[in-house]
Coordinates of C-alpha atoms and ligand atoms in Angstrom, one line a residue:
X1 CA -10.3 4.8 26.0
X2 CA -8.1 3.5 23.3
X3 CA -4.6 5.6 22.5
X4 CA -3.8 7.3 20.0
X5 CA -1.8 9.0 17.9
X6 CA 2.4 9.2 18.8
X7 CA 1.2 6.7 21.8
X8 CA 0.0 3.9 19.3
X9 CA 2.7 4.7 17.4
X10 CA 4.7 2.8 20.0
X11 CA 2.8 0.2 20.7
X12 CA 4.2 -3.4 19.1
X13 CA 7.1 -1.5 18.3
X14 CA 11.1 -1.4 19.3
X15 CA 13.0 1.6 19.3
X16 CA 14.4 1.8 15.6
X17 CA 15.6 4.9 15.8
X18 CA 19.1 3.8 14.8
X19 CA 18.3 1.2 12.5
X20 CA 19.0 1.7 8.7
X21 CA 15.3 1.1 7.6
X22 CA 12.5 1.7 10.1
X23 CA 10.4 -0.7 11.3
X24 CA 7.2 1.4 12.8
X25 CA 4.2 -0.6 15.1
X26 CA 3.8 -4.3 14.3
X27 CA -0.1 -3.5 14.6
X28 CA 0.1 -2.7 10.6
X29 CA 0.8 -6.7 9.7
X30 CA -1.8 -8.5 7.6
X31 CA -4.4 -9.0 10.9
X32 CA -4.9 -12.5 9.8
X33 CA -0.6 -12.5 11.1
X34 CA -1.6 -11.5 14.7
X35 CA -1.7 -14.1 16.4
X36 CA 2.4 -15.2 15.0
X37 CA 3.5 -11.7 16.2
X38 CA 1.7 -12.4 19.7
X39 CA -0.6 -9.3 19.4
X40 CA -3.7 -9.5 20.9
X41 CA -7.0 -8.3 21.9
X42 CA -10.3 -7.7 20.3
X43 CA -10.4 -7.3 16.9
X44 CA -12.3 -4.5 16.4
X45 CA -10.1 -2.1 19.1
X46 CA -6.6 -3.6 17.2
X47 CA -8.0 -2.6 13.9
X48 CA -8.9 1.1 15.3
X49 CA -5.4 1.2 16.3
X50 CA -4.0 -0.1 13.4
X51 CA -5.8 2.7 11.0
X52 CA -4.3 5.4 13.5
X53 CA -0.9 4.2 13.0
X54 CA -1.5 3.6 9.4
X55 CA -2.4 7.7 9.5
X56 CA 0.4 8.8 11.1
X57 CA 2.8 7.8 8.5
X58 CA 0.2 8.8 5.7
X59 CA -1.0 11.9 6.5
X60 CA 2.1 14.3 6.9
X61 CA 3.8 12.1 3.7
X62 CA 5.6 14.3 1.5
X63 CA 5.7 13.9 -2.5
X64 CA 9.3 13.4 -2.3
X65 CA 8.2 10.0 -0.4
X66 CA 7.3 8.5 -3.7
X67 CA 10.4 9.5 -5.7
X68 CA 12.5 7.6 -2.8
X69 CA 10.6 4.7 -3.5
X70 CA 11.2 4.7 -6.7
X71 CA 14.8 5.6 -6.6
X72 CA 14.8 2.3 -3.9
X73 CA 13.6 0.3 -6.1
X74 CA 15.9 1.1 -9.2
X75 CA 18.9 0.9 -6.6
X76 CA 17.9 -2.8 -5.7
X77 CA 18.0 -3.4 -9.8
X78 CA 15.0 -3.7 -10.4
X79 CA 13.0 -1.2 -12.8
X80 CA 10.5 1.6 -11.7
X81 CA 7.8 -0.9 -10.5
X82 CA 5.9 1.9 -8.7
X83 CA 5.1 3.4 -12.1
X84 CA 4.9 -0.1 -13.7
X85 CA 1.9 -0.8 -11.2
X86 CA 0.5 2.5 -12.2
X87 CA 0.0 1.9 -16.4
X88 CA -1.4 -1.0 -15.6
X89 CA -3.7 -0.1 -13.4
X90 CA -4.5 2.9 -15.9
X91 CA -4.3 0.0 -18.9
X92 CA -7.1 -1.8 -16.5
X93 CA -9.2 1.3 -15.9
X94 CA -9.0 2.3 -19.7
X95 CA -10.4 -0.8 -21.1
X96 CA -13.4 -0.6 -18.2
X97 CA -14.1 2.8 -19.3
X98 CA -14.4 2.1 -22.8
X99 CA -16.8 -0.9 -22.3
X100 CA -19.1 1.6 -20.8
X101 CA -21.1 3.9 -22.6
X102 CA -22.3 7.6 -21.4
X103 CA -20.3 9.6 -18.1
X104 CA -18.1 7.4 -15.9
X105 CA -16.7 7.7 -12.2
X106 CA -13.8 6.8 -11.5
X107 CA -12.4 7.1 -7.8
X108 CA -8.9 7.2 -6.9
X109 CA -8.1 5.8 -3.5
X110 CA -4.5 7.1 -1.9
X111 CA -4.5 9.3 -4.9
X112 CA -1.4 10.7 -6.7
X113 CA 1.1 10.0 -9.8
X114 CA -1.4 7.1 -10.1
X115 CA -4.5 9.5 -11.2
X116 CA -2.4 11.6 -13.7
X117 CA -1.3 7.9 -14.9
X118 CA -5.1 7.1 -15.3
X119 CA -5.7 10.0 -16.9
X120 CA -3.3 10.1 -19.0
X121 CA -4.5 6.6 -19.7
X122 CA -7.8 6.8 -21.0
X123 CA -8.3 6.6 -24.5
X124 CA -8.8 11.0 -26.3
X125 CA -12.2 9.9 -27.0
X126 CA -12.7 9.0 -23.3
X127 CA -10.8 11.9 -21.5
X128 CA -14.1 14.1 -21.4
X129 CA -16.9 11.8 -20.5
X130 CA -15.0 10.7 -17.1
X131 CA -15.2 12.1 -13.8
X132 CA -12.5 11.3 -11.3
X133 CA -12.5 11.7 -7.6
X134 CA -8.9 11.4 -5.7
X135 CA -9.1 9.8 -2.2
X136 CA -5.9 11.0 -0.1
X137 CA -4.7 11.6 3.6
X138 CA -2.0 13.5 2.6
X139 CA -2.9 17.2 1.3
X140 CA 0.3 17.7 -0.2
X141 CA 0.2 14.6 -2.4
X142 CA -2.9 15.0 -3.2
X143 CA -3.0 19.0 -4.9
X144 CA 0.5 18.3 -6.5
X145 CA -1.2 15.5 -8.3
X146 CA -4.3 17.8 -8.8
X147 CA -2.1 20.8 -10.1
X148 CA -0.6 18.1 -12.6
X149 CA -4.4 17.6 -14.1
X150 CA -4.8 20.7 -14.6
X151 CA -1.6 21.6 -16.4
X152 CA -2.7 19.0 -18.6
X153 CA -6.2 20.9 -19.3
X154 CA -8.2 18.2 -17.1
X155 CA -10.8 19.9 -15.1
X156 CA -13.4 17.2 -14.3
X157 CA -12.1 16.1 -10.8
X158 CA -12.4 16.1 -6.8
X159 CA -9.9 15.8 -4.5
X160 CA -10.8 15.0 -1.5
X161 CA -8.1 14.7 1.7
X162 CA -9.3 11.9 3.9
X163 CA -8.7 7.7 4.0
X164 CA -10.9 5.9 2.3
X165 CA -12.4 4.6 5.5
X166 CA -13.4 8.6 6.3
X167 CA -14.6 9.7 3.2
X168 CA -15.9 6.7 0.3
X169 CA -19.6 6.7 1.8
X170 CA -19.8 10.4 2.2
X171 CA -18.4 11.6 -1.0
X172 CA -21.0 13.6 -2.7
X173 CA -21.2 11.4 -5.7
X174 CA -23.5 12.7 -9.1
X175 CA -23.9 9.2 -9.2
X176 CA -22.1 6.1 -7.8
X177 CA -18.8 5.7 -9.0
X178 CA -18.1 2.8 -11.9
X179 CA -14.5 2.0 -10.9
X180 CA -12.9 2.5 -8.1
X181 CA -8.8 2.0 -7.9
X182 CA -6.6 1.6 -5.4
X183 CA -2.9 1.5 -6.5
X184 CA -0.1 0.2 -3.8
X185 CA -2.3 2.1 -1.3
X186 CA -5.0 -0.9 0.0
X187 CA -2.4 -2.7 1.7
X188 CA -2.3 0.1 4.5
X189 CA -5.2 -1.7 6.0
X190 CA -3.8 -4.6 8.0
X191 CA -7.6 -6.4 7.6
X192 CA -8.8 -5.5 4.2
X193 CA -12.3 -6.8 4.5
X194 CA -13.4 -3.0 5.7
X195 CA -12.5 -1.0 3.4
X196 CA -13.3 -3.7 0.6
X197 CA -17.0 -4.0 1.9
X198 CA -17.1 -0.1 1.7
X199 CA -16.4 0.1 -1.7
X200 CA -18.8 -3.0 -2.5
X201 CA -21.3 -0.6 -1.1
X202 CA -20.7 2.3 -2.5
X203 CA -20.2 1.1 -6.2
X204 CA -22.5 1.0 -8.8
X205 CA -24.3 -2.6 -9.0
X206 CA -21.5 -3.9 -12.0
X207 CA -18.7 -1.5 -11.0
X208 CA -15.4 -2.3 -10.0
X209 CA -12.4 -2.4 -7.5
X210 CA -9.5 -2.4 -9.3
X211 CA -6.3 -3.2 -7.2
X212 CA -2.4 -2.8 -8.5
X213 CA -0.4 -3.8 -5.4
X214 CA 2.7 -5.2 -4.2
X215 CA 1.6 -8.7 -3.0
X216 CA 4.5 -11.1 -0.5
X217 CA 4.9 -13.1 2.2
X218 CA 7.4 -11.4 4.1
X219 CA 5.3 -9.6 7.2
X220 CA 3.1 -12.9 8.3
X221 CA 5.7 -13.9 10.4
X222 CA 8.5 -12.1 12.6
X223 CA 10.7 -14.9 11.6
X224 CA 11.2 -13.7 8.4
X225 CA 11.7 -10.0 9.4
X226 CA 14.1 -11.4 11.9
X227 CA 15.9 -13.6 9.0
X228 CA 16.4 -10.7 6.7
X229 CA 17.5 -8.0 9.8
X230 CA 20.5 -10.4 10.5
X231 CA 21.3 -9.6 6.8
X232 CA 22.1 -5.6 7.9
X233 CA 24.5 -4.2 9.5
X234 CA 23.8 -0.8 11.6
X235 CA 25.8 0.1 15.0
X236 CA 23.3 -0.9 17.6
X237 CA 22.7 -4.1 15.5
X238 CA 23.0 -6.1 18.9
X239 CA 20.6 -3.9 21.1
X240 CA 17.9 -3.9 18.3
X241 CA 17.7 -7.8 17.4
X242 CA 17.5 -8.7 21.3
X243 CA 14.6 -6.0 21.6
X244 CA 13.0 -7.1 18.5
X245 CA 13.0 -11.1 19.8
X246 CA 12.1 -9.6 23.1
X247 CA 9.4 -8.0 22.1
X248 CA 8.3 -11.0 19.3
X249 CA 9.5 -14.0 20.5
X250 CA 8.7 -15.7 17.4
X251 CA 11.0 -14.2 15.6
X252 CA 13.5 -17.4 16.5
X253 CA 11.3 -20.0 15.6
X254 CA 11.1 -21.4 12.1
X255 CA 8.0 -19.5 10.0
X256 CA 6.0 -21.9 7.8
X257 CA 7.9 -22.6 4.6
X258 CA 6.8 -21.2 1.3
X259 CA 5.8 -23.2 -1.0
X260 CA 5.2 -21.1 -4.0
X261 CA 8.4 -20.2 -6.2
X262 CA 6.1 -17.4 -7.0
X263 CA 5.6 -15.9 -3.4
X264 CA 9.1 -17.1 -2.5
X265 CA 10.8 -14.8 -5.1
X266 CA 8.0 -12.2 -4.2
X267 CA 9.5 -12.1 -0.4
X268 CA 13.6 -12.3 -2.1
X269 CA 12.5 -9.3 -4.3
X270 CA 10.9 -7.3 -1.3
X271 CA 13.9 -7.8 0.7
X272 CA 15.9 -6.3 -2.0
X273 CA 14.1 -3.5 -2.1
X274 CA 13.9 -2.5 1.5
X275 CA 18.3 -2.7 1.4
X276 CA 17.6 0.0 -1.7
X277 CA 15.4 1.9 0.5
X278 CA 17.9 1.8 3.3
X279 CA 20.8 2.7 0.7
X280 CA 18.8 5.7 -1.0
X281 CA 17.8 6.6 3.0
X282 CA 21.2 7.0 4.0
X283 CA 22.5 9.2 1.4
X284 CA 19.9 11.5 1.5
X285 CA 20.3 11.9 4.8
X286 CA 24.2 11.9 4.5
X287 CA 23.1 15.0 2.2
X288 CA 21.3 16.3 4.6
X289 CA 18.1 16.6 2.8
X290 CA 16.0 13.6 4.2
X291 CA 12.8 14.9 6.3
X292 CA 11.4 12.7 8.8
X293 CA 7.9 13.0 6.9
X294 CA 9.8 11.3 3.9
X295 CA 10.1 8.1 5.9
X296 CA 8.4 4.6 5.4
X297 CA 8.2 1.9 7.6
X298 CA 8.8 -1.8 6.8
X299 CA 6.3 -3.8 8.8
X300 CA 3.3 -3.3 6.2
X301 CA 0.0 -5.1 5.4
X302 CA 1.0 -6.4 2.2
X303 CA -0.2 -9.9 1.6
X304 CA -0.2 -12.5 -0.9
X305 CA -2.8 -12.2 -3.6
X306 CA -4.4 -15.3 -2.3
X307 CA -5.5 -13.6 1.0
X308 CA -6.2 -10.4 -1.1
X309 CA -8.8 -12.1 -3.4
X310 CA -9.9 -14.0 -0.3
X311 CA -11.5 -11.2 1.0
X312 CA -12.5 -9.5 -1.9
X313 CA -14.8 -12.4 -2.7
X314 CA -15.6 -12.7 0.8
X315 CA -17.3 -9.0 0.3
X316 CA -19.2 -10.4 -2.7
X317 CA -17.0 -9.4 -5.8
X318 CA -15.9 -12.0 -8.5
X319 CA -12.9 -12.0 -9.6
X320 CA -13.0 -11.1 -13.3
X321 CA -8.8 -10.7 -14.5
X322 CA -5.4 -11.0 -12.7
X323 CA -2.8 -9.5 -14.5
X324 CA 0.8 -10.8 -12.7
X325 CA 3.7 -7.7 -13.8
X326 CA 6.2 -10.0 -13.9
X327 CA 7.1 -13.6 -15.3
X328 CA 8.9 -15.2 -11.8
X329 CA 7.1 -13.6 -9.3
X330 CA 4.0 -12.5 -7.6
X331 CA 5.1 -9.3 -6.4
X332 CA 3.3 -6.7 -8.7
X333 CA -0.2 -8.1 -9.3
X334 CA -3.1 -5.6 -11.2
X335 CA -6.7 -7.2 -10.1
X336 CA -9.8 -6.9 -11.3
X337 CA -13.0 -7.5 -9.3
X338 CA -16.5 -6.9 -10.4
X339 CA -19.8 -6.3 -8.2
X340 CA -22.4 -8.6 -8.9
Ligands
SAM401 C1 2.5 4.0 -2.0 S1 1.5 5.4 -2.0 C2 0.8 5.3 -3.7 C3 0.2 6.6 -4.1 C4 -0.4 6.6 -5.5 N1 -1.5 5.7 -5.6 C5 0.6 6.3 -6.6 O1 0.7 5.2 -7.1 O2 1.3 7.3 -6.9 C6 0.1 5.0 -1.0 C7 -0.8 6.1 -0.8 O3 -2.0 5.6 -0.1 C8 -2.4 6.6 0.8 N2 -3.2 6.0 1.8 C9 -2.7 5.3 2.9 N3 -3.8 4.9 3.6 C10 -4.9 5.3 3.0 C11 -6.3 5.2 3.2 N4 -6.8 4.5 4.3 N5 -7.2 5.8 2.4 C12 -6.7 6.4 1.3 N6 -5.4 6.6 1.0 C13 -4.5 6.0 1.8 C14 -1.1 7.3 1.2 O4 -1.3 8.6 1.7 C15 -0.3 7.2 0.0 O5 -0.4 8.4 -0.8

């Protein structure tokens, strides 16, 4: 019988209890990474196990989550990029919606700020002939962002509170949905072809997926983790490293180098964030207010674009625009992909 919950939650993990920044279970790397963290075992079972450690951080998350990330973000210099990945996705969404003519579905994976940001998106013209169902684990996301809609005088929505993975095939669509988006929230798959193949299935025959993520290099190799831990200081710095090399010996022997200056100054910009996440982490717990359910964990299954749009066109989609955020970097990427 496979674990699960808190007892997956430990597996491929140290104790980083102390640490500044949270680590969480290895087993939420890009899968194609596996095999340079040393995890092992048949893929199906490590991709179960994966989704249920994915779902514990998820499902309890608290709206305050996202403001953190944001304040992170600004503290590391950089602007609101969370919100930046969400107009464009809405920009994206938008112009889909007006090439169509009649009633269109939209569908929201990992819902939030991100649907009020498509909605408020859409062109006046366009705001009543949409439907839009919102995909979300976690209830308390999910009806603030739903409460938010209907401040605004939107009624024509569903929220739903599930993963994608639960609830895509048996949402009771009036028909199948036109576009389905995902924004920063696919990556919490460490294999994406899944959930990708799902939504190849359930869209309408020239729908389609529509994903604003944060694309780097940073979690294919525990090298690179390793590299960028040395650059923190906590007080059981020592303790930590030796159980983190213990536990993934690679993580002392050189990672491939990377070649692109794009995904290069992707990773550089990532790391920055995560000390602005440790930063905003500390105070608000120096203040007293930080909740464990506010927490994120570094280890994730972001990936470059090129392994993204691998496996979207491995699923049968074509990809039809690629809209890169910023001018040095591949970290914020909006992409389009359409069913054929
Ligand atoms: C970084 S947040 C982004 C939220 C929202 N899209 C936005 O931009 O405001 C990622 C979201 O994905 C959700 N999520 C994680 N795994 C998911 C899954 N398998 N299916 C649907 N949503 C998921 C999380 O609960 C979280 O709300």
């Amino acid at each position: 019988m496979l674990p699960s919950g808190l007892v997956v939650e430990m597996l491929y993990r140290i104790d980083d209890s102390k640490m500044p920044i949270r680590l969480g279970s290895a087993l939420r790397v890009p899968s194609y990474a596996y095999e340079a963290w040393g995890i092992r075992g048949d893929p199906a079972e490590l991709r179960k196990l994966s989704e249920e450690a994915y779902t514990v951080e998820w499902e309890n998350g608290s709206p305050r989550q996202m403001q953190y990330v944001s304040d992170a973000m600004k503290r590391a210099g950089y602007g609101d990029f969370p919100q930046m990945l969400r107009e464009a996705n809405a920009g994206e969404v938008a112009r889909l919606v007006r090439a169509r003519k009649g009633p269109v579905n939209i569908c929201d994976v990992g819902a939030g700020l991100s649907t009020v940001t498509i909605f408020d998106g859409l062109d006046d013209n366009d705001k009543n002939r949409v439907w839009i169902t919102m995909i979300e684990p976690s209830r308390d996301r999910l009806m603030s962002a739903a409460e938010t809609l209907q401040r605004k005088g939107f009624r024509n929505y569903t929220p739903v509170v599930g993963t994608d993975m639960q609830k895509l095939a048996e949402t009771p669509w009036g028909s199948k949905p036109h576009v389905v988006s995902y924004v920063a929230a696919i990556h919490h798959h460490s294999d994406l072809e899944p959930p990708i193949k799902l939504v190849y299935d359930v869209l309408a025959d020239d729908g389609h997926l529509v994903v604003a993520d944060w694309h780097n290099p940073m979690w294919e190799h525990p090298n690179r983790v390793y590299g960028f831990l040395k650059t923190l200081d906590w007080k059981t710095k020592d303790r930590d490293m030796g159980a983190f090399v213990e536990m993934f010996p690679n993580a002392i022997v050189d990672a491939p180098l990377i070649r692109d200056p794009y995904e290069a100054r992707a990773m550089r910009m990532i790391q920055s964030f995560w000390k602005g996440w440790g930063l905003v982490r500390t105070d608000a717990i120096k203040r007293g207010e930080f909740e464990p359910r506010d927490d994120i964990f570094m280890l994730e299954g972001h990936r470059t674009l090129r392994m993204q749009r691998r496996d979207a066109v491995k699923s049968g989609f074509v990809p039809e625009k690629e809209e890169q955020l910023l001018e040095d970097s591949s970290l914020l990427v909006v992409s389009s992909y359409r069913k054929i």
